[in-house]
Amino acid sequence: MKILREKSEEQRLLEERERLIKQITEMSKESSKLNKSQMSQIQLGLEKGLDVSKYADLKFNYKQMRSILTGLEKGLDVSRYADPKFSSHQMDEIQYGLIEELDVSKYADPKFNSMQMMQIRYGVKDGLDISKYDDPNFDYNQMMQIRLGLEKGLDVSRYADPKFNDLYMKKMRLELRLQQL
């Protein structure tokens, strides 16, 4: 009985693979817009037995496809970032948060670039009050200065303002740190 189930599961997987290959072949016939790099990411996913339907779409470039493929390989919930509105770098930042089992909803938003996402992810990981800097009006260097201040328990409200550049913020952070000692 167990052997029959294993064979039927194996048969089901083979049929699914064949269906996907057929789907990809038809997609490439219908639209010669899929480039070689995209096709290679799809083929790689098929070879690894992954559900390429999550990314086998013209709306994803090959770097985005690679990010989604990597997430599938790691068993992650790629639905959190398998969206063409995210760049491949943004997808990677969301993926890192999923690997670390963080609440990625705090930064999985295309209004943040990947570097801003990284600073917010670090803050979430460290349990900081990211509301002090989860504003796309801060660039990632400004976010870093605010995050570093929060890590040291400083009153970042004295410099957490997008009108201050990151060098001024760093100066203020270091002055506050000296006063703290």
mmCIF file of C-alpha atoms in Angstrom:
data_model
loop_
_atom_site.group_PDB
_atom_site.id
_atom_site.type_symbol
_atom_site.label_atom_id
_atom_site.label_comp_id
_atom_site.label_asym_id
_atom_site.label_seq_id
_atom_site.Cartn_x
_atom_site.Cartn_y
_atom_site.Cartn_z
ATOM 1 C CA MET A 1 0.000 0.000 0.000
ATOM 2 C CA LYS A 2 2.836 2.386 0.951
ATOM 3 C CA ILE A 3 4.631 1.603 -2.324
ATOM 4 C CA LEU A 4 1.464 2.370 -4.285
ATOM 5 C CA ARG A 5 1.096 5.722 -2.512
ATOM 6 C CA GLU A 6 4.748 6.555 -3.189
ATOM 7 C CA LYS A 7 4.337 5.662 -6.856
ATOM 8 C CA SER A 8 1.140 7.678 -7.166
ATOM 9 C CA GLU A 9 2.830 10.657 -5.497
ATOM 10 C CA GLU A 10 5.814 10.259 -7.793
ATOM 11 C CA GLN A 11 3.474 10.008 -10.778
ATOM 12 C CA ARG A 12 1.582 13.103 -9.630
ATOM 13 C CA LEU A 13 4.850 15.053 -9.350
ATOM 14 C CA LEU A 14 5.940 13.919 -12.812
ATOM 15 C CA GLU A 15 2.592 14.931 -14.286
ATOM 16 C CA GLU A 16 2.785 18.316 -12.547
ATOM 17 C CA ARG A 17 6.309 18.833 -13.876
ATOM 18 C CA GLU A 18 5.192 17.949 -17.397
ATOM 19 C CA ARG A 19 2.218 20.300 -17.082
ATOM 20 C CA LEU A 20 4.493 23.131 -15.986
ATOM 21 C CA ILE A 21 6.985 22.455 -18.778
ATOM 22 C CA LYS A 22 4.113 22.543 -21.250
ATOM 23 C CA GLN A 23 2.824 25.784 -19.696
ATOM 24 C CA ILE A 24 6.265 27.402 -19.906
ATOM 25 C CA THR A 25 6.773 26.203 -23.472
ATOM 26 C CA GLU A 26 3.428 27.653 -24.506
ATOM 27 C CA MET A 27 4.166 30.880 -22.686
ATOM 28 C CA SER A 28 7.471 31.241 -24.532
ATOM 29 C CA LYS A 29 5.765 30.462 -27.858
ATOM 30 C CA GLU A 30 3.046 33.014 -27.200
ATOM 31 C CA SER A 31 5.472 35.611 -26.048
ATOM 32 C CA SER A 32 9.038 35.626 -27.163
ATOM 33 C CA LYS A 33 9.567 38.339 -24.577
ATOM 34 C CA LEU A 34 10.895 35.889 -21.983
ATOM 35 C CA ASN A 35 14.634 36.237 -22.221
ATOM 36 C CA LYS A 36 17.293 33.584 -21.784
ATOM 37 C CA SER A 37 17.988 34.570 -18.161
ATOM 38 C CA GLN A 38 14.308 34.334 -17.233
ATOM 39 C CA MET A 39 13.997 30.969 -18.956
ATOM 40 C CA SER A 40 17.064 29.683 -17.105
ATOM 41 C CA GLN A 41 15.522 30.631 -13.725
ATOM 42 C CA ILE A 42 12.316 28.819 -14.673
ATOM 43 C CA GLN A 43 14.236 25.763 -15.877
ATOM 44 C CA LEU A 44 16.297 25.726 -12.674
ATOM 45 C CA GLY A 45 13.120 25.782 -10.590
ATOM 46 C CA LEU A 46 11.635 22.950 -12.614
ATOM 47 C CA GLU A 47 14.795 20.885 -12.195
ATOM 48 C CA LYS A 48 14.600 21.413 -8.430
ATOM 49 C CA GLY A 49 10.933 20.402 -8.375
ATOM 50 C CA LEU A 50 9.751 23.836 -7.228
ATOM 51 C CA ASP A 51 6.431 25.508 -7.959
ATOM 52 C CA VAL A 52 7.645 27.824 -10.707
ATOM 53 C CA SER A 53 4.138 29.164 -11.195
ATOM 54 C CA LYS A 54 5.010 31.558 -8.339
ATOM 55 C CA TYR A 55 7.422 33.407 -10.641
ATOM 56 C CA ALA A 56 7.089 32.153 -14.222
ATOM 57 C CA ASP A 57 5.622 35.423 -15.390
ATOM 58 C CA LEU A 58 6.814 38.149 -17.726
ATOM 59 C CA LYS A 59 6.177 40.739 -15.045
ATOM 60 C CA PHE A 60 9.250 39.482 -13.132
ATOM 61 C CA ASN A 61 12.777 40.108 -14.354
ATOM 62 C CA TYR A 62 15.302 37.326 -13.909
ATOM 63 C CA LYS A 63 16.735 38.805 -10.675
ATOM 64 C CA GLN A 64 13.273 38.894 -9.111
ATOM 65 C CA MET A 65 12.716 35.337 -10.347
ATOM 66 C CA ARG A 66 15.984 34.291 -8.695
ATOM 67 C CA SER A 67 14.922 35.859 -5.374
ATOM 68 C CA ILE A 68 11.610 34.031 -5.460
ATOM 69 C CA LEU A 69 13.301 30.767 -6.469
ATOM 70 C CA THR A 70 15.721 31.112 -3.543
ATOM 71 C CA GLY A 71 12.818 31.646 -1.155
ATOM 72 C CA LEU A 72 11.051 28.570 -2.491
ATOM 73 C CA GLU A 73 14.234 26.547 -1.996
ATOM 74 C CA LYS A 74 14.343 27.707 1.629
ATOM 75 C CA GLY A 75 10.679 26.852 2.180
ATOM 76 C CA LEU A 76 9.671 30.472 2.772
ATOM 77 C CA ASP A 77 6.269 32.033 2.225
ATOM 78 C CA VAL A 78 7.232 33.828 -0.976
ATOM 79 C CA SER A 79 3.756 35.315 -1.288
ATOM 80 C CA ARG A 80 5.053 37.991 1.132
ATOM 81 C CA TYR A 81 7.302 39.369 -1.609
ATOM 82 C CA ALA A 82 6.507 37.704 -4.955
ATOM 83 C CA ASP A 83 5.210 40.942 -6.372
ATOM 84 C CA PRO A 84 6.744 42.869 -9.291
ATOM 85 C CA LYS A 85 6.430 46.126 -7.355
ATOM 86 C CA PHE A 86 9.423 44.963 -5.276
ATOM 87 C CA SER A 87 12.916 45.052 -6.756
ATOM 88 C CA SER A 88 15.049 41.956 -6.361
ATOM 89 C CA HIS A 89 17.001 43.737 -3.586
ATOM 90 C CA GLN A 90 13.787 44.563 -1.727
ATOM 91 C CA MET A 91 12.700 40.939 -2.148
ATOM 92 C CA ASP A 92 16.010 39.824 -0.641
ATOM 93 C CA GLU A 93 15.525 42.064 2.417
ATOM 94 C CA ILE A 94 12.056 40.652 2.983
ATOM 95 C CA GLN A 95 13.466 37.169 2.526
ATOM 96 C CA TYR A 96 16.141 37.815 5.191
ATOM 97 C CA GLY A 97 13.428 38.882 7.619
ATOM 98 C CA LEU A 98 11.414 35.745 6.904
ATOM 99 C CA ILE A 99 14.502 33.612 7.522
ATOM 100 C CA GLU A 100 14.984 35.412 10.858
ATOM 101 C CA GLU A 101 11.265 34.889 11.598
ATOM 102 C CA LEU A 102 10.648 38.627 11.916
ATOM 103 C CA ASP A 103 7.421 40.505 11.308
ATOM 104 C CA VAL A 104 8.260 41.638 7.784
ATOM 105 C CA SER A 105 4.989 43.546 7.500
ATOM 106 C CA LYS A 106 6.819 46.363 9.326
ATOM 107 C CA TYR A 107 8.905 47.049 6.216
ATOM 108 C CA ALA A 108 7.617 44.967 3.289
ATOM 109 C CA ASP A 109 6.405 48.030 1.477
ATOM 110 C CA PRO A 110 7.696 49.279 -1.878
ATOM 111 C CA LYS A 111 7.810 52.842 -0.503
ATOM 112 C CA PHE A 112 11.055 51.784 1.231
ATOM 113 C CA ASN A 113 14.129 51.022 -0.834
ATOM 114 C CA SER A 114 16.160 47.940 0.050
ATOM 115 C CA MET A 115 18.653 49.870 2.202
ATOM 116 C CA GLN A 116 15.839 51.483 4.196
ATOM 117 C CA MET A 117 14.263 48.041 4.575
ATOM 118 C CA MET A 118 17.561 46.758 5.951
ATOM 119 C CA GLN A 119 17.678 49.467 8.649
ATOM 120 C CA ILE A 120 14.091 48.764 9.649
ATOM 121 C CA ARG A 121 14.780 45.008 9.669
ATOM 122 C CA TYR A 122 17.748 45.548 12.010
ATOM 123 C CA GLY A 123 15.513 47.578 14.321
ATOM 124 C CA VAL A 124 12.755 44.957 14.303
ATOM 125 C CA LYS A 125 15.348 42.266 15.023
ATOM 126 C CA ASP A 126 16.715 44.263 17.969
ATOM 127 C CA GLY A 127 13.248 45.059 19.339
ATOM 128 C CA LEU A 128 13.620 48.811 18.814
ATOM 129 C CA ASP A 129 10.830 51.341 18.422
ATOM 130 C CA ILE A 130 11.076 51.587 14.661
ATOM 131 C CA SER A 131 8.245 54.127 14.557
ATOM 132 C CA LYS A 132 10.958 56.719 15.228
ATOM 133 C CA TYR A 133 12.400 56.132 11.748
ATOM 134 C CA ASP A 134 10.120 53.982 9.583
ATOM 135 C CA ASP A 135 9.431 56.946 7.361
ATOM 136 C CA PRO A 136 10.468 56.895 3.690
ATOM 137 C CA ASN A 137 11.425 60.566 4.022
ATOM 138 C CA PHE A 138 14.521 59.402 5.917
ATOM 139 C CA ASP A 139 17.266 58.000 3.740
ATOM 140 C CA TYR A 140 18.962 54.846 4.962
ATOM 141 C CA ASN A 141 21.927 56.734 6.481
ATOM 142 C CA GLN A 142 19.555 58.881 8.535
ATOM 143 C CA MET A 143 17.665 55.740 9.562
ATOM 144 C CA MET A 144 20.952 54.168 10.642
ATOM 145 C CA GLN A 145 21.839 57.140 12.866
ATOM 146 C CA ILE A 146 18.421 57.002 14.524
ATOM 147 C CA ARG A 147 18.640 53.216 14.961
ATOM 148 C CA LEU A 148 22.126 53.476 16.491
ATOM 149 C CA GLY A 149 20.840 56.106 18.910
ATOM 150 C CA LEU A 150 17.900 53.901 19.899
ATOM 151 C CA GLU A 151 20.284 50.995 20.489
ATOM 152 C CA LYS A 152 22.122 53.153 23.055
ATOM 153 C CA GLY A 153 18.915 54.352 24.686
ATOM 154 C CA LEU A 154 19.327 57.938 23.502
ATOM 155 C CA ASP A 155 16.552 60.486 23.084
ATOM 156 C CA VAL A 156 16.580 60.420 19.301
ATOM 157 C CA SER A 157 13.710 62.902 19.086
ATOM 158 C CA ARG A 158 16.387 65.616 19.284
ATOM 159 C CA TYR A 159 17.658 64.714 15.818
ATOM 160 C CA ALA A 160 15.115 62.349 14.210
ATOM 161 C CA ASP A 161 13.949 64.802 11.604
ATOM 162 C CA PRO A 162 14.301 64.326 7.824
ATOM 163 C CA LYS A 163 15.498 67.933 7.482
ATOM 164 C CA PHE A 164 18.761 66.987 9.249
ATOM 165 C CA ASN A 165 21.338 65.201 7.136
ATOM 166 C CA ASP A 166 22.983 62.026 8.389
ATOM 167 C CA LEU A 167 26.261 63.791 9.311
ATOM 168 C CA TYR A 168 24.429 66.232 11.571
ATOM 169 C CA MET A 169 22.477 63.324 13.044
ATOM 170 C CA LYS A 170 25.703 61.453 13.742
ATOM 171 C CA LYS A 171 27.172 64.533 15.445
ATOM 172 C CA MET A 172 24.046 64.876 17.601
ATOM 173 C CA ARG A 173 24.027 61.160 18.408
ATOM 174 C CA LEU A 174 27.656 61.228 19.537
ATOM 175 C CA GLU A 175 27.068 64.355 21.648
ATOM 176 C CA LEU A 176 24.065 62.730 23.316
ATOM 177 C CA ARG A 177 26.106 59.605 23.914
ATOM 178 C CA LEU A 178 28.872 61.636 25.596
ATOM 179 C CA GLN A 179 26.298 63.318 27.838
ATOM 180 C CA GLN A 180 24.960 59.899 28.737
ATOM 181 C CA LEU A 181 28.375 58.678 29.974
#
